Amino acid sequence: MNNKIIMKNMEQPGYTGSLKDYEAEGGYSALKKALGEMSQDAIIEEVKKSGLRGRGGAGFPTGMKWSFVPKDTPKARYLINNADESEPGTFKDRAIMIRDPHLTLEGQIISSYVIKCNVSYIYIRGEFYREAEILERAIKEAENAGYLGDNILGSGFDHRIYVHRGAGAYICGEETGLIESLEGKRGWPRIKPPFPALEGAFGCPTVVNNTETLANIPFIINNGYAAFASIGVERGTGTKVYCISGHVKKPGLYEFPMGITLKELIYDCADGIRDDNNLKAVIPGGASMPVLTPGEIDVKMDFDSLAKIGSHLGSAGIIVMDDKTCMVDACLNLSKFYAHESCGQCTPCREGMGWMKSILDRIEHGQGEPDDIDLLLEITNNIEGRTICAFGEAGAWPVRAFVTKFRSEFEEHVKQKKCVLAA
Amino acid sequence: MSVEFSQKTLHEFEGLLDRYPTRKAASIPTLFLAQRDFGYISNEVIEYVSGLLDLTVAETNNIVSFYSMFYREKMGKHVIQVCHTLSCSLLGAANIVDHLKSKLGISPGETTLDNQFSLLKVECLGACGTAPAMRINDDYYESLTLDKIDKLIDRLAVKSVNNPSAEGPVQ
């Protein structure tokens, strides 16, 4: 496919992601165009009309997010590139940072210009130490070339980018948890309102955009909104970098227009299931999104199509499980993750995640009671919608979906008092 | 151990302060500098960092205790962090942990008696497409096999015997 946006450069043989290579592919021409010819309002309009929606998981329209920042405020404004990629099954932003760092930097500088922000940050997960080094080097290159610093390209716009490493906490990918963490605190999500666009980092208007979202901006500026909107589907424009992992022959990143089917991604791109086993279950959008059965994989991989069948596109982290996989064990694995990562602020989440983990643990190990299965569903109902941030849903949805869609397997574990798939 | 940054680290610390509108915002990067130089975040380190940042000891403690990458006790020279979340688990993370347990003679959360290796099970490292994955200190190792792990650990162990201080914390 030749209409790639995000992976176009990085997939070329010999491409290193250096400034020189990036410029040779037309890099920073969008920044020149934006700063030289376009007003802030014109760029917001362009991005709104492109239909670009956030690529981090929530899918909020990017241009609209920018437009919430007050136009005349005496306060500083901040933009944060959310590179805290931690949703299990998701590994696309890391590839962008390693293989084409200037792509997201250019988007970040343009977006900062739009909201008139002079300092922006890249909040990168702490484990990505080498990736942070790569970004620091790319920032230096951009500074030396005059794409960052004072009076960028003679436009009068000053901008600096700093890399800020997190220190190991999934919740810091949530935008208000991220802001708290950037301020040097525990990553405890905030009660909204106020929304970050009015009161975010350091009490100032703040926009948080995902790394892949920002990497789409140069294309939209260079080619116009219509070129972007012509790719993909209605309400799901552009391409998406799909991440495929688990029991497939060729795991990895595949960029396609939104709306490719899950089946095509699993069987055509990733070459099907390993060892020629059969497909049993697949998570379409990162660990938090409800699991799908083999009967559901004709679904198109865009926001609306997945929502229609009760799941979500999320971060497009696709985790494939073959028919040798125990659904109780897979569900237990994820519940351990959510119990570990709950920030502890809200009682339903802090207590509920741990409770679900211990119930799943006893079912998997042959000590489950018949009532445990409905108890799990009841706990998910008591978490969902009762927490400050969406982490409650993120931990409740997978359990509900696994239990509902694979109920007989849970019941067999309880009945036979053992894992029915253990070798 | 005297807990005080060297002139060089103090210079790095001053550089951090320029990046943020508040001193407190520099707390996480400052704690990373401290962990790099002192090996782990002891009570003395917390007091020292609090002084640098004008924070109370309780405030600094509050930050340190939230983040899994800050170590509150002495770790081995090579901290092995094995991902055990779903994609890695599907492709054999449990075998990797078992293998390392028997190879190193320690359980997750422990450090070998010679202080060379610590073993940790960690949550998703964001390298699912190249699962199973782990980190050793700040480096990723991906598409792991038991054979690859053996070679890697043996290489690190030999390096340590030949040159015990080569990769130790900077004093």
mmCIF file with all atom_site columns, N, CA and C in Angstrom, chain A residues 56-87:
data_model
loop_
_atom_site.group_PDB
_atom_site.id
_atom_site.type_symbol
_atom_site.label_atom_id
_atom_site.label_alt_id
_atom_site.label_comp_id
_atom_site.label_asym_id
_atom_site.label_entity_id
_atom_site.label_seq_id
_atom_site.pdbx_PDB_ins_code
_atom_site.Cartn_x
_atom_site.Cartn_y
_atom_site.Cartn_z
_atom_site.occupancy
_atom_site.B_iso_or_equiv
_atom_site.pdbx_formal_charge
_atom_site.auth_seq_id
_atom_site.auth_comp_id
_atom_site.auth_asym_id
_atom_site.auth_atom_id
_atom_site.pdbx_PDB_model_num
ATOM 1  N N  . GLY A 1 56 ? -4.360  7.450  20.890 1.00 0.00 ? 56 GLY A N  1
ATOM 2  C CA . GLY A 1 56 ? -3.895  6.859  22.144 1.00 0.00 ? 56 GLY A CA 1
ATOM 3  C C  . GLY A 1 56 ? -4.860  5.846  22.721 1.00 0.00 ? 56 GLY A C  1
ATOM 4  N N  . GLY A 1 57 ? -6.143  5.956  22.372 1.00 0.00 ? 57 GLY A N  1
ATOM 5  C CA . GLY A 1 57 ? -7.114  5.015  22.914 1.00 0.00 ? 57 GLY A CA 1
ATOM 6  C C  . GLY A 1 57 ? -8.525  5.571  22.973 1.00 0.00 ? 57 GLY A C  1
ATOM 7  N N  . ALA A 1 58 ? -8.654  6.859  23.283 1.00 0.00 ? 58 ALA A N  1
ATOM 8  C CA . ALA A 1 58 ? -9.993  7.415  23.478 1.00 0.00 ? 58 ALA A CA 1
ATOM 9  C C  . ALA A 1 58 ? -10.615 7.921  22.182 1.00 0.00 ? 58 ALA A C  1
ATOM 10 N N  . GLY A 1 59 ? -9.792  8.254  21.190 1.00 0.00 ? 59 GLY A N  1
ATOM 11 C CA . GLY A 1 59 ? -10.320 8.659  19.887 1.00 0.00 ? 59 GLY A CA 1
ATOM 12 C C  . GLY A 1 59 ? -10.998 10.003 19.865 1.00 0.00 ? 59 GLY A C  1
ATOM 13 N N  . PHE A 1 60 ? -10.559 10.923 20.731 1.00 0.00 ? 60 PHE A N  1
ATOM 14 C CA . PHE A 1 60 ? -11.172 12.259 20.761 1.00 0.00 ? 60 PHE A CA 1
ATOM 15 C C  . PHE A 1 60 ? -10.672 13.083 19.564 1.00 0.00 ? 60 PHE A C  1
ATOM 16 N N  . PRO A 1 61 ? -11.574 13.837 18.908 1.00 0.00 ? 61 PRO A N  1
ATOM 17 C CA . PRO A 1 61 ? -11.139 14.629 17.748 1.00 0.00 ? 61 PRO A CA 1
ATOM 18 C C  . PRO A 1 61 ? -10.046 15.648 18.112 1.00 0.00 ? 61 PRO A C  1
ATOM 19 N N  . THR A 1 62 ? -8.925  15.556 17.411 1.00 0.00 ? 62 THR A N  1
ATOM 20 C CA . THR A 1 62 ? -7.739  16.331 17.775 1.00 0.00 ? 62 THR A CA 1
ATOM 21 C C  . THR A 1 62 ? -7.948  17.838 17.612 1.00 0.00 ? 62 THR A C  1
ATOM 22 N N  . GLY A 1 63 ? -8.504  18.238 16.459 1.00 0.00 ? 63 GLY A N  1
ATOM 23 C CA . GLY A 1 63 ? -8.706  19.674 16.222 1.00 0.00 ? 63 GLY A CA 1
ATOM 24 C C  . GLY A 1 63 ? -9.621  20.280 17.272 1.00 0.00 ? 63 GLY A C  1
ATOM 25 N N  . MET A 1 64 ? -10.641 19.519 17.662 1.00 0.00 ? 64 MET A N  1
ATOM 26 C CA . MET A 1 64 ? -11.563 20.029 18.673 1.00 0.00 ? 64 MET A CA 1
ATOM 27 C C  . MET A 1 64 ? -10.862 20.198 20.018 1.00 0.00 ? 64 MET A C  1
ATOM 28 N N  . LYS A 1 65 ? -10.015 19.241 20.358 1.00 0.00 ? 65 LYS A N  1
ATOM 29 C CA . LYS A 1 65 ? -9.261  19.313 21.607 1.00 0.00 ? 65 LYS A CA 1
ATOM 30 C C  . LYS A 1 65 ? -8.440  20.610 21.647 1.00 0.00 ? 65 LYS A C  1
ATOM 31 N N  . TRP A 1 66 ? -7.778  20.918 20.554 1.00 0.00 ? 66 TRP A N  1
ATOM 32 C CA . TRP A 1 66 ? -6.969  22.138 20.483 1.00 0.00 ? 66 TRP A CA 1
ATOM 33 C C  . TRP A 1 66 ? -7.849  23.387 20.643 1.00 0.00 ? 66 TRP A C  1
ATOM 34 N N  . SER A 1 67 ? -9.052  23.310 20.050 1.00 0.00 ? 67 SER A N  1
ATOM 35 C CA . SER A 1 67 ? -9.891  24.517 20.028 1.00 0.00 ? 67 SER A CA 1
ATOM 36 C C  . SER A 1 67 ? -10.410 24.878 21.421 1.00 0.00 ? 67 SER A C  1
ATOM 37 N N  . PHE A 1 68 ? -10.335 23.961 22.379 1.00 0.00 ? 68 PHE A N  1
ATOM 38 C CA . PHE A 1 68 ? -10.787 24.260 23.743 1.00 0.00 ? 68 PHE A CA 1
ATOM 39 C C  . PHE A 1 68 ? -9.807  25.137 24.515 1.00 0.00 ? 68 PHE A C  1
ATOM 40 N N  . VAL A 1 69 ? -8.590  25.265 24.015 1.00 0.00 ? 69 VAL A N  1
ATOM 41 C CA . VAL A 1 69 ? -7.601  26.092 24.712 1.00 0.00 ? 69 VAL A CA 1
ATOM 42 C C  . VAL A 1 69 ? -7.986  27.557 24.522 1.00 0.00 ? 69 VAL A C  1
ATOM 43 N N  . PRO A 1 70 ? -8.136  28.311 25.616 1.00 0.00 ? 70 PRO A N  1
ATOM 44 C CA . PRO A 1 70 ? -8.551  29.709 25.484 1.00 0.00 ? 70 PRO A CA 1
ATOM 45 C C  . PRO A 1 70 ? -7.574  30.511 24.627 1.00 0.00 ? 70 PRO A C  1
ATOM 46 N N  . LYS A 1 71 ? -8.142  31.361 23.747 1.00 0.00 ? 71 LYS A N  1
ATOM 47 C CA . LYS A 1 71 ? -7.301  32.091 22.802 1.00 0.00 ? 71 LYS A CA 1
ATOM 48 C C  . LYS A 1 71 ? -6.535  33.242 23.466 1.00 0.00 ? 71 LYS A C  1
ATOM 49 N N  . ASP A 1 72 ? -7.172  33.898 24.417 1.00 0.00 ? 72 ASP A N  1
ATOM 50 C CA . ASP A 1 72 ? -6.477  35.026 25.057 1.00 0.00 ? 72 ASP A CA 1
ATOM 51 C C  . ASP A 1 72 ? -6.404  34.801 26.558 1.00 0.00 ? 72 ASP A C  1
ATOM 52 N N  . THR A 1 73 ? -5.347  34.117 26.956 1.00 0.00 ? 73 THR A N  1
ATOM 53 C CA . THR A 1 73 ? -5.129  33.909 28.378 1.00 0.00 ? 73 THR A CA 1
ATOM 54 C C  . THR A 1 73 ? -3.735  34.437 28.695 1.00 0.00 ? 73 THR A C  1
ATOM 55 N N  . PRO A 1 74 ? -3.588  35.099 29.826 1.00 0.00 ? 74 PRO A N  1
ATOM 56 C CA . PRO A 1 74 ? -2.248  35.573 30.199 1.00 0.00 ? 74 PRO A CA 1
ATOM 57 C C  . PRO A 1 74 ? -1.344  34.421 30.652 1.00 0.00 ? 74 PRO A C  1
ATOM 58 N N  . LYS A 1 75 ? -1.939  33.247 30.867 1.00 0.00 ? 75 LYS A N  1
ATOM 59 C CA . LYS A 1 75 ? -1.156  32.110 31.376 1.00 0.00 ? 75 LYS A CA 1
ATOM 60 C C  . LYS A 1 75 ? -0.301  31.479 30.270 1.00 0.00 ? 75 LYS A C  1
ATOM 61 N N  . ALA A 1 76 ? 0.714   30.745 30.718 1.00 0.00 ? 76 ALA A N  1
ATOM 62 C CA . ALA A 1 76 ? 1.476   29.929 29.774 1.00 0.00 ? 76 ALA A CA 1
ATOM 63 C C  . ALA A 1 76 ? 0.569   28.797 29.295 1.00 0.00 ? 76 ALA A C  1
ATOM 64 N N  . ARG A 1 77 ? 0.900   28.199 28.161 1.00 0.00 ? 77 ARG A N  1
ATOM 65 C CA . ARG A 1 77 ? 0.168   27.024 27.684 1.00 0.00 ? 77 ARG A CA 1
ATOM 66 C C  . ARG A 1 77 ? 1.164   25.888 27.503 1.00 0.00 ? 77 ARG A C  1
ATOM 67 N N  . TYR A 1 78 ? 0.700   24.681 27.719 1.00 0.00 ? 78 TYR A N  1
ATOM 68 C CA . TYR A 1 78 ? 1.595   23.530 27.566 1.00 0.00 ? 78 TYR A CA 1
ATOM 69 C C  . TYR A 1 78 ? 0.990   22.489 26.645 1.00 0.00 ? 78 TYR A C  1
ATOM 70 N N  . LEU A 1 79 ? 1.884   21.829 25.919 1.00 0.00 ? 79 LEU A N  1
ATOM 71 C CA . LEU A 1 79 ? 1.470   20.677 25.138 1.00 0.00 ? 79 LEU A CA 1
ATOM 72 C C  . LEU A 1 79 ? 2.336   19.496 25.584 1.00 0.00 ? 79 LEU A C  1
ATOM 73 N N  . ILE A 1 80 ? 1.713   18.341 25.715 1.00 0.00 ? 80 ILE A N  1
ATOM 74 C CA . ILE A 1 80 ? 2.475   17.158 26.116 1.00 0.00 ? 80 ILE A CA 1
ATOM 75 C C  . ILE A 1 80 ? 2.244   16.053 25.097 1.00 0.00 ? 80 ILE A C  1
ATOM 76 N N  . ASN A 1 81 ? 3.357   15.548 24.580 1.00 0.00 ? 81 ASN A N  1
ATOM 77 C CA . ASN A 1 81 ? 3.329   14.403 23.674 1.00 0.00 ? 81 ASN A CA 1
ATOM 78 C C  . ASN A 1 81 ? 3.275   13.160 24.564 1.00 0.00 ? 81 ASN A C  1
ATOM 79 N N  . ASN A 1 82 ? 2.151   12.459 24.533 1.00 0.00 ? 82 ASN A N  1
ATOM 80 C CA . ASN A 1 82 ? 1.967   11.305 25.411 1.00 0.00 ? 82 ASN A CA 1
ATOM 81 C C  . ASN A 1 82 ? 2.630   10.067 24.804 1.00 0.00 ? 82 ASN A C  1
ATOM 82 N N  . ALA A 1 83 ? 3.834   9.795  25.285 1.00 0.00 ? 83 ALA A N  1
ATOM 83 C CA . ALA A 1 83 ? 4.612   8.647  24.815 1.00 0.00 ? 83 ALA A CA 1
ATOM 84 C C  . ALA A 1 83 ? 4.773   7.651  25.962 1.00 0.00 ? 83 ALA A C  1
ATOM 85 N N  . ASP A 1 84 ? 3.730   7.572  26.792 1.00 0.00 ? 84 ASP A N  1
ATOM 86 C CA . ASP A 1 84 ? 3.770   6.670  27.949 1.00 0.00 ? 84 ASP A CA 1
ATOM 87 C C  . ASP A 1 84 ? 3.260   5.284  27.577 1.00 0.00 ? 84 ASP A C  1
ATOM 88 N N  . GLU A 1 85 ? 3.416   4.914  26.341 1.00 0.00 ? 85 GLU A N  1
ATOM 89 C CA . GLU A 1 85 ? 2.851   3.681  25.794 1.00 0.00 ? 85 GLU A CA 1
ATOM 90 C C  . GLU A 1 85 ? 2.960   2.479  26.743 1.00 0.00 ? 85 GLU A C  1
ATOM 91 N N  . SER A 1 86 ? 1.848   2.123  27.371 1.00 0.00 ? 86 SER A N  1
ATOM 92 C CA . SER A 1 86 ? 1.868   1.058  28.380 1.00 0.00 ? 86 SER A CA 1
ATOM 93 C C  . SER A 1 86 ? 0.686   0.112  28.280 1.00 0.00 ? 86 SER A C  1
ATOM 94 N N  . GLU A 1 87 ? -0.239  0.366  27.365 1.00 0.00 ? 87 GLU A N  1
ATOM 95 C CA . GLU A 1 87 ? -1.414  -0.496 27.239 1.00 0.00 ? 87 GLU A CA 1
ATOM 96 C C  . GLU A 1 87 ? -0.962  -1.850 26.697 1.00 0.00 ? 87 GLU A C  1
#
